[in-house]
CSV table of N, CA and C in Angstrom, one decimal:
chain,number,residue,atom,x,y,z
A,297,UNK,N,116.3,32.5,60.0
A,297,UNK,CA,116.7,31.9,61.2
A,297,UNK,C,115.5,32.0,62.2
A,298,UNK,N,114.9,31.2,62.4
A,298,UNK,CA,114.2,31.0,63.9
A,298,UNK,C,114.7,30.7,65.2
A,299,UNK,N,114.6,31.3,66.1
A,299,UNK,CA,115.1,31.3,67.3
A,299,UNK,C,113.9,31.3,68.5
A,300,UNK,N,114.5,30.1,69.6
A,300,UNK,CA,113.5,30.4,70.9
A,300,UNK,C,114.6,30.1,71.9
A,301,UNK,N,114.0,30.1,73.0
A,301,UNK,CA,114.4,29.7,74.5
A,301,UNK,C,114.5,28.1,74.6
A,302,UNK,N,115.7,27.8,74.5
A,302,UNK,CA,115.6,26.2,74.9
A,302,UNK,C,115.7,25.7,76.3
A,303,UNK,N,116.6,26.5,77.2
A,303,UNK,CA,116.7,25.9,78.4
A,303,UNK,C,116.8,27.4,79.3
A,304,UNK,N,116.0,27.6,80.6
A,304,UNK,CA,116.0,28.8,81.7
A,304,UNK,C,114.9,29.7,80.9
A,305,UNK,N,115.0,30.7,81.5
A,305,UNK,CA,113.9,31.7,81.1
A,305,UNK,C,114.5,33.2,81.1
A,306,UNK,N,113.9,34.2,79.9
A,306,UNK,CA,114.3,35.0,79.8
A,306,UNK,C,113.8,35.9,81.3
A,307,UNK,N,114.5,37.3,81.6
A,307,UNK,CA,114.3,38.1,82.9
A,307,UNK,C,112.4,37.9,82.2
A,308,UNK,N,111.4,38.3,84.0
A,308,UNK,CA,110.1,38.7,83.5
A,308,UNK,C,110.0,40.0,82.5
A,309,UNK,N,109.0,39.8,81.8
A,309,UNK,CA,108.6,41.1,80.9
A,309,UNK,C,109.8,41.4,79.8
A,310,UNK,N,110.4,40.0,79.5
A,310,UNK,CA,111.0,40.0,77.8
A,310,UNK,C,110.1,39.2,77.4
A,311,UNK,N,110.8,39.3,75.8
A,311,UNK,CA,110.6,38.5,75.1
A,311,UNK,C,111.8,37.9,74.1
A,312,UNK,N,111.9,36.8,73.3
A,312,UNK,CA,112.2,36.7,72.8
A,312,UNK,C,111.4,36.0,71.2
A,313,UNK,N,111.4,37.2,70.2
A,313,UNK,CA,110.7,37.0,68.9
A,313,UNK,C,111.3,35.4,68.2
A,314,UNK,N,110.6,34.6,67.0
A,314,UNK,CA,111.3,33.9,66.4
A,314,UNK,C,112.6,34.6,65.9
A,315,UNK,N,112.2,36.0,65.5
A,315,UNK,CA,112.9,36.5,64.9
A,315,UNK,C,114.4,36.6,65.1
A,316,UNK,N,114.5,36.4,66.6
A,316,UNK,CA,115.5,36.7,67.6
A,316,UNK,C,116.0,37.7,68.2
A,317,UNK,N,114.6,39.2,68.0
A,317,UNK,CA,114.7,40.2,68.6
A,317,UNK,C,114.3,39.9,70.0
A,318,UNK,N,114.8,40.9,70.9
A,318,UNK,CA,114.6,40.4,72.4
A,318,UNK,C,113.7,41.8,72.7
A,319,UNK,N,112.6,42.1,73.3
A,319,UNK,CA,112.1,43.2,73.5
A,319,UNK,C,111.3,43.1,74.7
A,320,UNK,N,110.5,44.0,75.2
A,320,UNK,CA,109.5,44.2,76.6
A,320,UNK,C,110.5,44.9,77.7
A,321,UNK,N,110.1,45.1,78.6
A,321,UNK,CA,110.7,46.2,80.2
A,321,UNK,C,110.6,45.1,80.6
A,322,UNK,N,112.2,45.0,81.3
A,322,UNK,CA,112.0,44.0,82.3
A,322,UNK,C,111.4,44.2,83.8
A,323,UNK,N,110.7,43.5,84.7
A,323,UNK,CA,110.4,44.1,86.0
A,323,UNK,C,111.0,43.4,87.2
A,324,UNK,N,112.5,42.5,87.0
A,324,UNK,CA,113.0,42.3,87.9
A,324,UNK,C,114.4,42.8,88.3
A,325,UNK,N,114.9,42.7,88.9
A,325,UNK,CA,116.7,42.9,88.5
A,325,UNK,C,117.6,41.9,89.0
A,326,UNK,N,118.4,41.4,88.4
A,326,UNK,CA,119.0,40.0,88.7
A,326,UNK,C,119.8,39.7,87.5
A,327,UNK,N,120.5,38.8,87.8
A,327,UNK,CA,121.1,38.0,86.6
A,327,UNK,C,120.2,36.7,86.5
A,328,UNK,N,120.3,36.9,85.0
A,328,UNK,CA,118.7,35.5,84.3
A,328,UNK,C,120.0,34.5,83.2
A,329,UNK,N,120.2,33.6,83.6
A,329,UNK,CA,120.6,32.6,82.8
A,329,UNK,C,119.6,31.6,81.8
A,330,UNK,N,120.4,31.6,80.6
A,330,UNK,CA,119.1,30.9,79.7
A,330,UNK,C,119.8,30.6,78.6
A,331,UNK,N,119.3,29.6,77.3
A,331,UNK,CA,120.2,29.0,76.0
A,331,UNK,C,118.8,29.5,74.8
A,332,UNK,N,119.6,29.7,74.3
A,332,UNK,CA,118.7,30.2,72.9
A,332,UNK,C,119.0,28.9,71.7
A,333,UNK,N,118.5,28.8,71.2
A,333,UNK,CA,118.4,28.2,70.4
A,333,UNK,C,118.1,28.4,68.7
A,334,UNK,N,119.0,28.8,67.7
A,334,UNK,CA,119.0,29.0,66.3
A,334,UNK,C,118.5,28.0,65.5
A,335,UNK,N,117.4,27.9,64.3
A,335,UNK,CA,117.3,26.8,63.4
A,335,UNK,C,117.2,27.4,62.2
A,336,UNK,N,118.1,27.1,61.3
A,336,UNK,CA,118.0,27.3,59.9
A,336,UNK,C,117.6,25.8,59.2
A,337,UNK,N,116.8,25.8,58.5
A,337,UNK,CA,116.9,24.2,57.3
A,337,UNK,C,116.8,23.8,58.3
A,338,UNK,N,117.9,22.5,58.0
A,338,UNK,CA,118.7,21.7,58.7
A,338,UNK,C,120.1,21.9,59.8
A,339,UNK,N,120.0,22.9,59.7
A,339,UNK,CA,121.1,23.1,61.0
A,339,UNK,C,120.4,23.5,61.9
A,340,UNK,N,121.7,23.7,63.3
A,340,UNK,CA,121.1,23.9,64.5
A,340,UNK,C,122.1,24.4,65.4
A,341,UNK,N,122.0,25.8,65.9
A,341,UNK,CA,122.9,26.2,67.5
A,341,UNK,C,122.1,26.4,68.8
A,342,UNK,N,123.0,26.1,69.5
A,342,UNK,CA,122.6,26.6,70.8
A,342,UNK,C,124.0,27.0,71.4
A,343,UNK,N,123.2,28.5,72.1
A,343,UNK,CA,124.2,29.2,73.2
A,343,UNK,C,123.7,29.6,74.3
A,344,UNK,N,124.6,29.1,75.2
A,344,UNK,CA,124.4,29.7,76.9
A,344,UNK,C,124.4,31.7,76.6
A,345,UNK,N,123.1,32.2,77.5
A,345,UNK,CA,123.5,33.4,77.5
A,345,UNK,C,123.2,34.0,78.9
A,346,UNK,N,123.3,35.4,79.2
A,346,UNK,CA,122.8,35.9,80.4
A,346,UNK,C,122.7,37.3,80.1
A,347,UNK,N,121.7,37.6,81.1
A,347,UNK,CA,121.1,39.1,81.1
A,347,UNK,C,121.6,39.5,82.3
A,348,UNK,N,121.9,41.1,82.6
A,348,UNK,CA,122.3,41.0,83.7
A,348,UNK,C,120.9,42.4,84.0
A,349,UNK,N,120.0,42.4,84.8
A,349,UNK,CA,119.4,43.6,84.9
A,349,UNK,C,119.4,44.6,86.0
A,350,UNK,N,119.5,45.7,86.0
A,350,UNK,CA,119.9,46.9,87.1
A,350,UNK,C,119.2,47.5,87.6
A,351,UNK,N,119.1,48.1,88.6
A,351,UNK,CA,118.2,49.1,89.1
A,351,UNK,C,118.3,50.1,88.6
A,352,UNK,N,117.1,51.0,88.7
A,352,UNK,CA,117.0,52.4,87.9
A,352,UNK,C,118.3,53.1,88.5
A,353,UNK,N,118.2,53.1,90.0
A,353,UNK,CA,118.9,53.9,91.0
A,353,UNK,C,120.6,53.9,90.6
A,354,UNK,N,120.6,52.5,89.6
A,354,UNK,CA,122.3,52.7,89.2
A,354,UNK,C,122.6,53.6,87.8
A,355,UNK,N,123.8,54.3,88.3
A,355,UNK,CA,123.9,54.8,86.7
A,355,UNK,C,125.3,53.9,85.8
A,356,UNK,N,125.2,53.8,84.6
A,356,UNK,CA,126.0,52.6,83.5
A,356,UNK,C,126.5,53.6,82.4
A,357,UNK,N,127.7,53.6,82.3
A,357,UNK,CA,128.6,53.6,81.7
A,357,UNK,C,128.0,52.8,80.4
A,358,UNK,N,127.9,53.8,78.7
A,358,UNK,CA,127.8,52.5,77.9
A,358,UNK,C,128.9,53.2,77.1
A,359,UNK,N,129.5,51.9,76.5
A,359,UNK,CA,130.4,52.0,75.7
A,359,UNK,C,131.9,52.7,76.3
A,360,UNK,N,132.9,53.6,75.6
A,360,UNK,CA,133.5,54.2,75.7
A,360,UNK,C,134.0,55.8,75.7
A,361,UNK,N,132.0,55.8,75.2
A,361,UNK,CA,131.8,57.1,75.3
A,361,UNK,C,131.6,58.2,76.8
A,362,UNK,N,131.7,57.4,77.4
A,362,UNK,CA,131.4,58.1,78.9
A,362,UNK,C,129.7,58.2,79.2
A,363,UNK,N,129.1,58.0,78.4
A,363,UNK,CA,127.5,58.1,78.2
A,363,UNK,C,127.4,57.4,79.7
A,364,UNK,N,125.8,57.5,79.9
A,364,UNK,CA,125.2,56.9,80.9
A,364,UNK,C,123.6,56.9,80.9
A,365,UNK,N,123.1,56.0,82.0
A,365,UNK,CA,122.0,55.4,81.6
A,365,UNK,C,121.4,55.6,82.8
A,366,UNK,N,120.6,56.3,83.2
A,366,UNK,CA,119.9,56.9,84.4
A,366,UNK,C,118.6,56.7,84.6
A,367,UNK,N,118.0,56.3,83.9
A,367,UNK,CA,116.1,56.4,84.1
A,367,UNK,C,116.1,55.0,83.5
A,368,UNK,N,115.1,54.2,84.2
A,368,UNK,CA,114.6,52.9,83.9
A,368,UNK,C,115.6,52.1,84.3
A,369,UNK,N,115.0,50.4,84.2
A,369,UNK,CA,115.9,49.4,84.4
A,369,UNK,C,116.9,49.3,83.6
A,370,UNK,N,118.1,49.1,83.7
A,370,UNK,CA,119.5,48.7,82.9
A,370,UNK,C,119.4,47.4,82.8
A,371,UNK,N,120.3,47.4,81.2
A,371,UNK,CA,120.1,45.8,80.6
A,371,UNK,C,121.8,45.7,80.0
A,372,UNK,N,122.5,44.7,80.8
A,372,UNK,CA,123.7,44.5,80.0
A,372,UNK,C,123.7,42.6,79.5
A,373,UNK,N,124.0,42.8,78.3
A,373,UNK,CA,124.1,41.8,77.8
A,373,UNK,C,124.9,41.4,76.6
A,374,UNK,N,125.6,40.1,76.8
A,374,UNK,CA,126.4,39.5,75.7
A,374,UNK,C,125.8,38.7,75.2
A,375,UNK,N,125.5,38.9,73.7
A,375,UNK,CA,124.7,38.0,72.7
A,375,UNK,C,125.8,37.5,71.6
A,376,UNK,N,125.9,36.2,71.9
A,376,UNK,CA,127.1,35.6,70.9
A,376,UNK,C,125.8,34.9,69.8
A,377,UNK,N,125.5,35.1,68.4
A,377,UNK,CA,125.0,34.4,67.7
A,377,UNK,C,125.6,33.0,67.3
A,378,UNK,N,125.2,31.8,68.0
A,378,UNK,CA,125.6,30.3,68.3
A,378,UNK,C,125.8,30.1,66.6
A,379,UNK,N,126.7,29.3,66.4
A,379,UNK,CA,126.9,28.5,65.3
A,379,UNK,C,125.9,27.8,65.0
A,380,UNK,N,125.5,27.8,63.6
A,380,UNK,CA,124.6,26.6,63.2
A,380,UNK,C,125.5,25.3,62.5
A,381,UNK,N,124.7,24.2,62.9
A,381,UNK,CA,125.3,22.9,62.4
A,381,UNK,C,123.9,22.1,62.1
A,382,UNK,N,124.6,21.1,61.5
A,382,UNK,CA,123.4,20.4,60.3
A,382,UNK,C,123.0,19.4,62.0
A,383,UNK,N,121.5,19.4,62.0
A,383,UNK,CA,121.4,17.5,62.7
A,383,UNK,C,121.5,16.8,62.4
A,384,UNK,N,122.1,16.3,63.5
A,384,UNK,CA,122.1,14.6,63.4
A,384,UNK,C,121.1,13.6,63.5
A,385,UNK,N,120.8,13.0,62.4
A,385,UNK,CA,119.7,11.8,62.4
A,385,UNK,C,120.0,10.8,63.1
């Protein structure tokens, strides 16, 4: 599966690989709206996503474990892997 950025931009200082790993520090904090885009063969998805990023100064709750996230920027995010569908010619 190849994946990029079709529409918006990821936070500054990601990335997003073909691969569809997302990696780098981000250096803003904000919420970044953007659509990813999946291509296998002949199919094709796109999904609306969002990053939400935090300040160091907040501490986050991950999961249900009570854990928490204290040093560096915080990154919450929902990654839905978009359906692939064949194109249309």
């Amino acid at each position: 599966v190849k994946w990029s950025v079709e529409d918006g931009d990821l936070p500054p200082g990601l990335d997003l690989a073909k691969n569809g790993v997302i990696s780098g520090v981000p250096e803003e904090v904000g919420k970044f709206g953007f659509t990813v885009k999946a291509e296998l063969d002949e199919r094709v998805g796109m999904k609306e996503l969002a990053l939400t990023i935090t300040s160091p100064d907040e501490k986050h709750d991950i999961g249900s474990g009570g854990g928490g996230c204290d040093s560096g920027m915080g990154i919450t995010a929902l990654l839905i892997v978009p359906v692939l569908r064949r194109r249309r010619h």
